[in-house]
XYZ file of N, CA and C in Angstrom:
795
model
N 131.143 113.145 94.918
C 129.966 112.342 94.592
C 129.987 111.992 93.099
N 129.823 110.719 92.852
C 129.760 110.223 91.137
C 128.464 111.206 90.603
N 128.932 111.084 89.168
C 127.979 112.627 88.217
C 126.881 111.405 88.323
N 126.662 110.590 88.086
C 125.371 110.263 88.230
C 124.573 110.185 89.458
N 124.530 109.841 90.280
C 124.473 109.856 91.326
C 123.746 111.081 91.872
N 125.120 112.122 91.413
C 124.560 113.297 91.468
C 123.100 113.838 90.943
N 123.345 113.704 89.755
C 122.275 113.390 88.685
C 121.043 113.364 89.138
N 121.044 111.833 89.558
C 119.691 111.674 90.500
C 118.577 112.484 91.420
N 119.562 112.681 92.547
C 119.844 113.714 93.607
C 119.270 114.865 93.031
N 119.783 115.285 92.298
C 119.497 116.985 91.771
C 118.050 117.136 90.406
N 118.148 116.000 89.995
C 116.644 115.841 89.141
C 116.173 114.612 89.329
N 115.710 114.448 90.385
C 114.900 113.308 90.294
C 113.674 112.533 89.501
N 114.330 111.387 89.114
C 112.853 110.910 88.205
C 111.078 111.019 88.936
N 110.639 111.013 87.641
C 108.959 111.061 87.999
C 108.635 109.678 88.850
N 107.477 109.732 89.793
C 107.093 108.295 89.815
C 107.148 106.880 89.236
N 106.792 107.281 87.959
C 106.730 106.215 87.124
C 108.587 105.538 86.514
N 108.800 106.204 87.049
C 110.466 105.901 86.713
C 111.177 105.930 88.207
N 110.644 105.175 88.996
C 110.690 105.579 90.769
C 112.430 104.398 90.101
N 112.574 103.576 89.538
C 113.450 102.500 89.415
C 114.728 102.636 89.277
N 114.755 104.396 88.553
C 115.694 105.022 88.002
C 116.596 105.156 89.365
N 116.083 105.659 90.148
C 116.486 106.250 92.206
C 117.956 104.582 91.905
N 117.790 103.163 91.338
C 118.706 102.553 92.124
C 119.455 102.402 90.564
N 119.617 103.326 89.667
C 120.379 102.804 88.724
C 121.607 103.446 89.301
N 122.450 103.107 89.861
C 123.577 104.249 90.379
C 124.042 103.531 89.015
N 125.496 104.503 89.196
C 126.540 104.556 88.253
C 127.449 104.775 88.955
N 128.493 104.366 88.864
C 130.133 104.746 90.119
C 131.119 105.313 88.790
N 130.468 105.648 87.534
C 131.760 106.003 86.570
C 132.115 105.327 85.977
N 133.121 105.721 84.483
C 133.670 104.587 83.352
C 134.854 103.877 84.127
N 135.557 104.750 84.516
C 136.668 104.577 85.429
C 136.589 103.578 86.590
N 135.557 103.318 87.157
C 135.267 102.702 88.301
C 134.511 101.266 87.890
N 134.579 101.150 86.608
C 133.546 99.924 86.140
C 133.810 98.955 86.337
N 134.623 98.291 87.013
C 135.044 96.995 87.473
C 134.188 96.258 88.366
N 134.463 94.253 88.245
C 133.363 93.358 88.343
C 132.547 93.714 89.647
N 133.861 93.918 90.620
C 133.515 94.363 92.674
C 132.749 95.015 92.612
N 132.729 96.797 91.795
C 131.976 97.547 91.687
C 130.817 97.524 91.727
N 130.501 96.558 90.489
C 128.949 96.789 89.747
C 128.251 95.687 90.733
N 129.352 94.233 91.436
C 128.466 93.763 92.288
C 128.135 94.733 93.387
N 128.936 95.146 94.112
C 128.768 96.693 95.167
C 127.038 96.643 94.885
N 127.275 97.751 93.442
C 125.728 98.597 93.613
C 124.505 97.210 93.304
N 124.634 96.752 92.624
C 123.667 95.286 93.057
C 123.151 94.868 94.216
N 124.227 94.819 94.817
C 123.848 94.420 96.147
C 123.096 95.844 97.099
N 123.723 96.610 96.698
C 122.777 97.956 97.435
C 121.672 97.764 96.740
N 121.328 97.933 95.938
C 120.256 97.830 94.852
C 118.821 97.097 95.483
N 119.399 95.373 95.871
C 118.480 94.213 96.077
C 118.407 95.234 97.886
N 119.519 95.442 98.750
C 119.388 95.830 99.907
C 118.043 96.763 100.264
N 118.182 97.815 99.284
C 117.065 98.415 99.299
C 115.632 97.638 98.904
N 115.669 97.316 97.814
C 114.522 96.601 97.906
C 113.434 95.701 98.823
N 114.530 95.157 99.352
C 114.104 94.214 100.517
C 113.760 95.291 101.673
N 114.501 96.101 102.035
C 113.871 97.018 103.297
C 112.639 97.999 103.002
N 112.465 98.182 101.645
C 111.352 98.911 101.098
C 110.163 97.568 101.239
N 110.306 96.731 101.133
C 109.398 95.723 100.827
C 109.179 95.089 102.398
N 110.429 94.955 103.504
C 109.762 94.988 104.798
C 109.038 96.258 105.550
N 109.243 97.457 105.056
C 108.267 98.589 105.579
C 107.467 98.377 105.039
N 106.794 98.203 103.759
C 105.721 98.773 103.399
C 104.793 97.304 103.951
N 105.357 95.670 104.700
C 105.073 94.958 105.103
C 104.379 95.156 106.819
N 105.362 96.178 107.334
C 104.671 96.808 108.844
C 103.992 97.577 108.779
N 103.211 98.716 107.780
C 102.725 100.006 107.615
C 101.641 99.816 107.153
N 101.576 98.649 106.142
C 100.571 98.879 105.034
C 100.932 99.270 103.843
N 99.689 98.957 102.860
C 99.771 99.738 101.317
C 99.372 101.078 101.672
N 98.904 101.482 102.430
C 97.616 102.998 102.110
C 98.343 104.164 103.379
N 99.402 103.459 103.750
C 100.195 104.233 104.820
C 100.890 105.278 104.695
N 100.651 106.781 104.951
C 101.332 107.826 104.598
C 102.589 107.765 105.966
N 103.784 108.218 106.166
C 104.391 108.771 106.809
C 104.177 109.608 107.813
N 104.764 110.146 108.501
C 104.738 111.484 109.048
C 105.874 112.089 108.669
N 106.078 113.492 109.161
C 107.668 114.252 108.824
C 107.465 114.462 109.970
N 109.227 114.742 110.630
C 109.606 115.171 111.672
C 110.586 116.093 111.495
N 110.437 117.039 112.338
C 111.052 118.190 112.676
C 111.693 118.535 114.294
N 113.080 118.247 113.780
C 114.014 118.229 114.892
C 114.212 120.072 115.410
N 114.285 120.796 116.719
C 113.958 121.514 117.073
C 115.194 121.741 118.391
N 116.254 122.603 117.748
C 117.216 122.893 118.691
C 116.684 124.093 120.049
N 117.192 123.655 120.962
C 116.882 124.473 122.186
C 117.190 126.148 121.960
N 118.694 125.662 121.025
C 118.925 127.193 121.135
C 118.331 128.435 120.075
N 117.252 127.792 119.062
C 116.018 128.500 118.350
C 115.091 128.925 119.272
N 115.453 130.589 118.956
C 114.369 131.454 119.961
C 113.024 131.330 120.092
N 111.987 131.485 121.092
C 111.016 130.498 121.201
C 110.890 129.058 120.698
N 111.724 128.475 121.293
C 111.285 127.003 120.190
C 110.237 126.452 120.902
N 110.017 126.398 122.133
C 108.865 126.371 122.504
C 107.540 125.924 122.009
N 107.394 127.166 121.469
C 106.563 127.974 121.038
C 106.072 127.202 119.448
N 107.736 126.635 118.856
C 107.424 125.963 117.725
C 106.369 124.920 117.415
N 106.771 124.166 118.728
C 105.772 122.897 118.870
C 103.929 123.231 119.034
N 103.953 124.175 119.035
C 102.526 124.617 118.630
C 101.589 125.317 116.834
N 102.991 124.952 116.572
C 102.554 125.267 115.188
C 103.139 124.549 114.142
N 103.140 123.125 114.508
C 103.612 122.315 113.454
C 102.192 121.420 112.843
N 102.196 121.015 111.582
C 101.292 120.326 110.968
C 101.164 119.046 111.575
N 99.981 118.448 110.751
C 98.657 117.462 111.683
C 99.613 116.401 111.286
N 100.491 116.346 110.253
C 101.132 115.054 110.056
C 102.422 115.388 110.652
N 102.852 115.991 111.356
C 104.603 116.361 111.549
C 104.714 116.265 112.851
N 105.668 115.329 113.505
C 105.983 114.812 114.974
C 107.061 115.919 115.051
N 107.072 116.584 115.948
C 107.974 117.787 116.584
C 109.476 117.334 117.477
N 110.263 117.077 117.799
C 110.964 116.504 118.496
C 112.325 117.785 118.534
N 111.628 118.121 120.047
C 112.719 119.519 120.576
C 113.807 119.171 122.063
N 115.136 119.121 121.507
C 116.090 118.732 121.794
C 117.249 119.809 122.541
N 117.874 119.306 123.633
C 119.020 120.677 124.519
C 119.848 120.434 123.629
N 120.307 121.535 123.498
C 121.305 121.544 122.364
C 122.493 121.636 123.789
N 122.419 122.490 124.885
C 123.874 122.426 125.341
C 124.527 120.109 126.045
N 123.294 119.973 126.081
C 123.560 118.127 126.979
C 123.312 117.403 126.097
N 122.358 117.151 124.907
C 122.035 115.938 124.670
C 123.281 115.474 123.812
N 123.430 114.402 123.521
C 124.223 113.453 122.116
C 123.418 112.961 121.285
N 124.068 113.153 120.120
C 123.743 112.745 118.481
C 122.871 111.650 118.911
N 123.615 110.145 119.560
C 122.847 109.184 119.998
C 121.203 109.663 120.611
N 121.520 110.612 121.499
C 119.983 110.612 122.374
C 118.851 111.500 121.198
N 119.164 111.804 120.132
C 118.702 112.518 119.320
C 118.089 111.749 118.152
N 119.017 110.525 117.907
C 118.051 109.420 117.441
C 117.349 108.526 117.898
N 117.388 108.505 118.916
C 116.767 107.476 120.249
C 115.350 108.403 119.737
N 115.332 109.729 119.936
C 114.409 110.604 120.734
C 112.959 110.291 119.288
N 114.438 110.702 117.676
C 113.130 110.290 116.942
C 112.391 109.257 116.876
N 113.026 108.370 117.050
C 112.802 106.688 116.930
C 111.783 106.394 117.341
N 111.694 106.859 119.143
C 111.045 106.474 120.146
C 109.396 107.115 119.260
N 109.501 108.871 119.102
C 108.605 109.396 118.743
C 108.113 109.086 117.162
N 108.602 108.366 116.243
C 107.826 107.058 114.936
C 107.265 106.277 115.851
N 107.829 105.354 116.677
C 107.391 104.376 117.228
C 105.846 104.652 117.678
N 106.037 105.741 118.030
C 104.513 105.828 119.264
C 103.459 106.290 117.889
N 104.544 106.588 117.140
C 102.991 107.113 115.866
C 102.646 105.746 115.513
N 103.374 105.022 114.811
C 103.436 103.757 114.281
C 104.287 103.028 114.471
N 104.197 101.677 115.374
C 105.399 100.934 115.094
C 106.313 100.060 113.811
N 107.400 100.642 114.319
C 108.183 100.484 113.049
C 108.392 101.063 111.791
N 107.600 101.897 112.181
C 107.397 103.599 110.786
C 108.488 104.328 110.637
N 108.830 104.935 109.598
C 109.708 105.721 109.384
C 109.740 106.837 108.734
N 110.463 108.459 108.884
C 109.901 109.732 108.576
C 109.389 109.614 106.987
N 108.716 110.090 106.594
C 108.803 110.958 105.168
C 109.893 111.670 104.723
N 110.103 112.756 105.531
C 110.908 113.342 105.496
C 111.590 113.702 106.762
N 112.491 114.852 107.238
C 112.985 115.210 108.583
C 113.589 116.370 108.328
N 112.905 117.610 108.816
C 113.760 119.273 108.984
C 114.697 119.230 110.307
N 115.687 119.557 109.868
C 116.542 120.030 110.822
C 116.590 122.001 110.987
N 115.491 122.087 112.017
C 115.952 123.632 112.557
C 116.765 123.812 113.637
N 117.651 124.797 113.537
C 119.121 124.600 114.359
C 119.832 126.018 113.796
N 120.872 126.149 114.331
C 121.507 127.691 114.557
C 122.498 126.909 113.692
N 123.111 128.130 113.087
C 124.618 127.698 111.439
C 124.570 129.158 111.303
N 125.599 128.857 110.416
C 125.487 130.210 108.792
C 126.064 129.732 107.884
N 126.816 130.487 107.181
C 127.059 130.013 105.395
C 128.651 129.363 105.759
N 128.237 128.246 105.635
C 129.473 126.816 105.354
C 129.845 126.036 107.167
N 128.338 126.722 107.652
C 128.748 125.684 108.786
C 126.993 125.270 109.609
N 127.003 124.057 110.199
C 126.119 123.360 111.296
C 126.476 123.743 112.470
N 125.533 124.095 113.354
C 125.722 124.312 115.010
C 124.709 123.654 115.480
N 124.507 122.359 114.949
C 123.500 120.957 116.114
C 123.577 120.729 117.677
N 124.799 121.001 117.886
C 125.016 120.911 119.095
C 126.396 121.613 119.899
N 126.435 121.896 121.017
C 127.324 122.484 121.411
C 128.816 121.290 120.894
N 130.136 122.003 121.107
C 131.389 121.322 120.353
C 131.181 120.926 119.109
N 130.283 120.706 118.618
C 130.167 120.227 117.452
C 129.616 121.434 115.962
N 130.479 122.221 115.496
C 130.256 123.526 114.570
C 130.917 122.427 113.642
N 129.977 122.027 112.430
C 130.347 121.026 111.382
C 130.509 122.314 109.910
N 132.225 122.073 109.992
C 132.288 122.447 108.300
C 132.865 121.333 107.801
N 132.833 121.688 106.080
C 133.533 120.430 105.702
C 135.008 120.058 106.199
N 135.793 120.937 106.687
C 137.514 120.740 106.988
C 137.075 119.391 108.228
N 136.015 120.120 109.225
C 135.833 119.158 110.367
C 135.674 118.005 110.549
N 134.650 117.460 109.204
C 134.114 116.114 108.757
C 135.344 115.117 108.826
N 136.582 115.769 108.530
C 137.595 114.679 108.169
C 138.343 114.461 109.522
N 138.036 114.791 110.852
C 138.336 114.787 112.054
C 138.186 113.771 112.600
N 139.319 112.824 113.449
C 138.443 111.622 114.400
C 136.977 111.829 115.288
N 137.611 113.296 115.664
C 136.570 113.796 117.074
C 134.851 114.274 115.982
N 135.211 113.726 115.207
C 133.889 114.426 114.254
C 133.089 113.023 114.110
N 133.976 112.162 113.870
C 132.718 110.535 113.912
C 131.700 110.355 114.209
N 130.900 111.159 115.851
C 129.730 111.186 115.881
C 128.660 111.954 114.880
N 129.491 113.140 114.430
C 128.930 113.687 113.335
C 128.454 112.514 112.101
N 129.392 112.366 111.801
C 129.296 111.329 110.102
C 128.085 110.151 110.985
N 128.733 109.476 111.806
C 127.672 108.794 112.359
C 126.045 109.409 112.086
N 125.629 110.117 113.210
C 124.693 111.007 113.146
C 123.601 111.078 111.634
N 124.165 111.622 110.732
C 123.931 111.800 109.589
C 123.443 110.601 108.761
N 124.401 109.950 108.788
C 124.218 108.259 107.861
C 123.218 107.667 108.781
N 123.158 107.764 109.957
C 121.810 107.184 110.853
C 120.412 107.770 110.571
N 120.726 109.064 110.426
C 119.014 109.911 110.509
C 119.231 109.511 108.816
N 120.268 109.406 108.045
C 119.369 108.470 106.425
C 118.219 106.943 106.416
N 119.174 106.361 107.565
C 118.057 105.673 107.580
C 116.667 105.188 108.391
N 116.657 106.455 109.240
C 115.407 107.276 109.272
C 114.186 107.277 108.600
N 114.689 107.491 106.906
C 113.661 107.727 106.224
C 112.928 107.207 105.482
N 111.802 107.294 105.211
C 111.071 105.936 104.588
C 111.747 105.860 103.661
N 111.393 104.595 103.042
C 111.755 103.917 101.476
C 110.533 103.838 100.684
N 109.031 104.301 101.140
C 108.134 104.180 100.808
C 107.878 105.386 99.404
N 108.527 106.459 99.843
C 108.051 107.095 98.762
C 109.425 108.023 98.587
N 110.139 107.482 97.423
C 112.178 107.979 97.371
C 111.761 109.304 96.884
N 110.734 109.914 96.268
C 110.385 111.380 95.707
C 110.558 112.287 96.758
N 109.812 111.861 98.059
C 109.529 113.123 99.264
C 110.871 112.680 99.889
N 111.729 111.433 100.570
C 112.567 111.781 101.188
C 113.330 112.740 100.882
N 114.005 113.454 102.040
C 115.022 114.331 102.400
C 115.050 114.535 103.993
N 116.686 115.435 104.184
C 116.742 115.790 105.573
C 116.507 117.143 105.197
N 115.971 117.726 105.465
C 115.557 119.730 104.744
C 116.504 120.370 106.351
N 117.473 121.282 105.661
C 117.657 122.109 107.329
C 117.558 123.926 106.638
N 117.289 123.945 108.020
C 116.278 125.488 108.018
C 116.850 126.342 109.235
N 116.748 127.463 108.917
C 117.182 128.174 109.865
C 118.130 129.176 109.735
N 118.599 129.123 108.676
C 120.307 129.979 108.036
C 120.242 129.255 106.932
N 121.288 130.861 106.251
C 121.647 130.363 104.985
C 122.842 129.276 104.684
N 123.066 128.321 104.877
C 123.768 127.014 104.859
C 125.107 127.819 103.978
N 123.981 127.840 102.669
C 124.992 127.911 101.182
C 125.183 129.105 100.526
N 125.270 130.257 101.493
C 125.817 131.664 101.384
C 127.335 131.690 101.175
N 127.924 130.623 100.697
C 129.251 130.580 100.739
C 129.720 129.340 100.123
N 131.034 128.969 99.616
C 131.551 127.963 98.363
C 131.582 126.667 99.710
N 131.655 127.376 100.920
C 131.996 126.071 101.695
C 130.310 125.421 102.586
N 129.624 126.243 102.092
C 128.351 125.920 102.836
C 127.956 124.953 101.467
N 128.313 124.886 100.293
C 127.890 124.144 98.810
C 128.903 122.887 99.123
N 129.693 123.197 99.593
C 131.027 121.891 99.567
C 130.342 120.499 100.758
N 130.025 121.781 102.063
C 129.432 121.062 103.007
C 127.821 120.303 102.741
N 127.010 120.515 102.411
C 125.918 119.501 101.320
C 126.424 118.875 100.713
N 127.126 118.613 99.549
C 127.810 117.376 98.737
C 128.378 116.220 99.838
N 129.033 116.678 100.550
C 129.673 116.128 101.440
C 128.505 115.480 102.145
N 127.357 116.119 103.397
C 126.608 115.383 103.664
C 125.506 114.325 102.603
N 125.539 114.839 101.150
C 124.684 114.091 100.530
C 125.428 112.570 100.409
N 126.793 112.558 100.477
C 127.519 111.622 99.942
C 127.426 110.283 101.130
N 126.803 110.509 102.553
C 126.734 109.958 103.718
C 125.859 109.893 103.299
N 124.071 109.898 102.530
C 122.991 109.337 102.524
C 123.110 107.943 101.732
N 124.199 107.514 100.565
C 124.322 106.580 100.564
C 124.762 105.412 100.932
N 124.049 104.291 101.228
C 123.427 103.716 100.036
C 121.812 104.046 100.198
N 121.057 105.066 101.172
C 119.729 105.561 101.563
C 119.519 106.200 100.072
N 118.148 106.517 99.839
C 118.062 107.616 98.250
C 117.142 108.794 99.137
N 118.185 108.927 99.872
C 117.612 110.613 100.441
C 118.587 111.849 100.135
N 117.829 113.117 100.082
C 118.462 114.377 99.661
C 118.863 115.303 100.866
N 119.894 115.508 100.844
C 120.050 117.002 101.683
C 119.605 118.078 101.052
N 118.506 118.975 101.572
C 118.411 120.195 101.228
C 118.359 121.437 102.169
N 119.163 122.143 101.482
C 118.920 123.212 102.836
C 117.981 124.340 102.281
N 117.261 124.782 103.283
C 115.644 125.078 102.478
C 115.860 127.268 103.351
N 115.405 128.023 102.355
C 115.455 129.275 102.506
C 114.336 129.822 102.534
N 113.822 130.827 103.510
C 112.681 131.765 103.182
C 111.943 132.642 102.231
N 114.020 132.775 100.952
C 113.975 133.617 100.252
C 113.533 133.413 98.917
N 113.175 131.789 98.633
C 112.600 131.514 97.454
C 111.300 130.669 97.890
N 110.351 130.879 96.996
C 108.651 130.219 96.691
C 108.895 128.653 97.380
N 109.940 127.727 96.189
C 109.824 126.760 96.858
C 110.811 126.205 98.149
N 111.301 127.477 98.741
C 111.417 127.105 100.106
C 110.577 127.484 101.363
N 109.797 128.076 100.976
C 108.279 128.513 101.692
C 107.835 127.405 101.669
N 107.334 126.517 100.440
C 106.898 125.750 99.875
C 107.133 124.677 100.921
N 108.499 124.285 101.354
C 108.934 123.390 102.225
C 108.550 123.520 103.753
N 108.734 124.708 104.139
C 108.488 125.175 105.323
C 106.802 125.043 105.891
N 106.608 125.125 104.947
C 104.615 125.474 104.741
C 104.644 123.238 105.341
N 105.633 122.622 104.889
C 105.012 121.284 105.033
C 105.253 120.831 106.381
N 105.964 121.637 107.141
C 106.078 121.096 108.568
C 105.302 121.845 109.474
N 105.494 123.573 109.182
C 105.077 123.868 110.127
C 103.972 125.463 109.211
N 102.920 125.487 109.774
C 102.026 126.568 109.375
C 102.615 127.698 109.524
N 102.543 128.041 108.209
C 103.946 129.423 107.747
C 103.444 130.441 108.044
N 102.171 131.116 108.514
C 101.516 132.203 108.499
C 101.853 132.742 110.330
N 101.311 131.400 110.999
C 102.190 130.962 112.140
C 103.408 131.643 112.852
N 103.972 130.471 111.741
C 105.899 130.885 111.683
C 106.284 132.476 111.652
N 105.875 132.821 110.522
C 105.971 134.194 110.512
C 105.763 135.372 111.565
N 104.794 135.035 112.076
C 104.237 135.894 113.494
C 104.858 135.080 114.295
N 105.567 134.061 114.471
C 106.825 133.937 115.990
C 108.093 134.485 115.619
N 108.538 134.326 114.068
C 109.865 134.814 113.807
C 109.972 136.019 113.778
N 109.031 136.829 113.622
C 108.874 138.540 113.732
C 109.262 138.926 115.157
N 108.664 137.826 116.241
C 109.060 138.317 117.659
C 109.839 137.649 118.652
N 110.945 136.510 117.648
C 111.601 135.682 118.221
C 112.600 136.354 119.327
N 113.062 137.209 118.905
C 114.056 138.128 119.876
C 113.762 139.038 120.653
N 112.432 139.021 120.941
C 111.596 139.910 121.985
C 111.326 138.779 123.611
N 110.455 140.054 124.357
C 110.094 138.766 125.360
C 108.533 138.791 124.955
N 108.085 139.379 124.383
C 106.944 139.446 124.081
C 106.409 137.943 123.827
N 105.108 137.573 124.636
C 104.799 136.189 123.937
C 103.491 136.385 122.985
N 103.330 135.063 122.108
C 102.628 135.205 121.242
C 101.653 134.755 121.388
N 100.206 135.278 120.686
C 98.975 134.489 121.239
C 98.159 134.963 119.775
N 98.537 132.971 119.145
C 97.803 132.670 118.137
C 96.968 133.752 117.688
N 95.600 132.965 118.621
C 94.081 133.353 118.662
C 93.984 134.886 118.472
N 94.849 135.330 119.146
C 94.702 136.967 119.461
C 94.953 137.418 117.980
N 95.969 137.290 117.308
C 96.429 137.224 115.916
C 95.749 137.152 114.532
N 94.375 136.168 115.181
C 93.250 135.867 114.384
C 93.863 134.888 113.271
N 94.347 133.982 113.445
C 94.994 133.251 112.950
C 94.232 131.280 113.470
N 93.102 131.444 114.277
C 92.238 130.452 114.448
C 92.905 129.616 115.854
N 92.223 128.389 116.094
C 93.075 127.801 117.070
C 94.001 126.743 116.241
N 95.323 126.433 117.460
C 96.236 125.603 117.171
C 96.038 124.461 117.075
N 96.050 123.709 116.278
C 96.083 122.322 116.220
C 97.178 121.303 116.645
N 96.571 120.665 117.096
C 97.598 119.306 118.976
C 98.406 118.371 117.638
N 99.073 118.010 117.865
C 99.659 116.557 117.237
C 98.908 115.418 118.467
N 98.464 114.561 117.755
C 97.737 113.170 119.010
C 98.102 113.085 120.176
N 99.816 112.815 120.151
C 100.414 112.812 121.567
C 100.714 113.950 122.373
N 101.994 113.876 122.976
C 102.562 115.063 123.637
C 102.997 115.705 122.911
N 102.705 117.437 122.529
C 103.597 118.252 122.100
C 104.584 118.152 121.856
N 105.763 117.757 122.537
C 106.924 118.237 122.309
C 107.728 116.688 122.966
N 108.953 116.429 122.744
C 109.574 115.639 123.396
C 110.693 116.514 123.698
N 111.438 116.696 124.991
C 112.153 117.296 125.276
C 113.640 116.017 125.474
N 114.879 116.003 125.255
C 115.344 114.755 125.220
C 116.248 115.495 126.158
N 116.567 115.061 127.572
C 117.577 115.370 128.169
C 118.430 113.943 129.085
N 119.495 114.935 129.490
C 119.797 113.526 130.277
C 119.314 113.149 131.597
């Protein structure tokens, strides 16, 4: 990934410098005429698709976030009852569905919030560990894999759910994934660069978000009610089921539509 670029990505400007998000830089080395038209043209690209959303939505239009929800997360179930008033849930078979039916699934579920809307943001919870993705069965994404023919739906996948995400507000986008420590390892750090480098020409972040620091609570707290979370992940590996109310933890709050979208074939 170019150091600026990077740059961006890793300190993002304040609001008021929202302009900074399209100054890319490709390097001294790379400064040639093709180039600099290249990022120009990404540049105006964005603009124009920021300027047709915020044309279907409105000025005063917040987002929603969505939170993708692998089958094979213990109770996931269970998840879809404790996600926030703004966060569309979308829980997926991990052993049948395809990458494809997985963006269909969010699509469909923006659509019904708002047509033609697009996430805020998007958590990916899903089974990994340190330097690998387990989204779906055959598909265990490290970086060696990325460079695979049979991996295309992967790279696909990825560069699609970028543009997913609104253009409305470049501060909150990201894809956040949760669930394991991603970057417990030099190849779980290699594997983020790598997916960040597929969000362009999108100005979204990969982050992979942990329990073990404030502001990854912080993150977690925005999809799904962490107090919640906590009392299912304590008894995820039990058969024991959980009951909110009983917990004293108040009642659950519905998302408008259906709970859950289940995407099968």
């Amino acid at each position: 990934m170019e150091p600026r670029r990077r740059e961006l990505w890793e300190n993002p400007p304040t609001p008021a410098t929202r302009d900074a998000y399209l100054a890319w830089n490709y390097g001294e080395n790379l400064r040639q005429p093709e180039h600099e038209f290249q990022v120009e043209l990404d540049q105006k690209k964005f603009r124009a698709a920021q300027h047709v959303e915020q044309m279907h939505t409105g000025d005063n239009f917040r987002p929603p976030r969505v939170v993708l929800i692998s089958s094979k997360i213990p109770k996931c179930h269970l998840l879809t009852k404790i996600y926030k008033d703004d966060v569309i849930p979308v829980l997926y078979d991990f052993d049948s569905n395809s990458f494809t039916e997985l963006l269909d699934a969010i699509t469909r579920r923006l659509d019904e919030f708002k047509k033609n809307c697009k996430a805020r943001s998007i958590m990916v919870l899903c089974q990994g560990g340190p330097g690998y993705i387990y989204l779906l069965r055959n598909y265990a994404v490290t970086p060696q894999k990325l460079h695979k023919p049979s991996y295309r739906p992967v790279v696909g996948f990825w560069r699609a759910m970028a543009g997913l995400i609104s253009k409305l507000s470049p501060l909150e986008s990201a894809i956040h994934i949760f669930g394991f420590n991603l970057v417990g390892n030099e190849q779980g750090k290699q594997l983020v660069l790598m997916l960040q480098s597929l969000m362009y020409p999108n100005l979204v972040r990969v982050e992979p978000v942990t329990e073990e620091t404030d502001e990854g609570r912080d993150i977690v707290n925005q999809y799904l009610n962490y107090g919640r979370y906590k009392i299912l992940s304590k008894d995820a590996n039990t058969t024991k089921e959980v009951d909110f109310q009983k917990e004293g933890i108040g009642q659950v709050k519905r998302f408008h539509g259906p709970p859950m979208l289940r995407v099968a074939r």
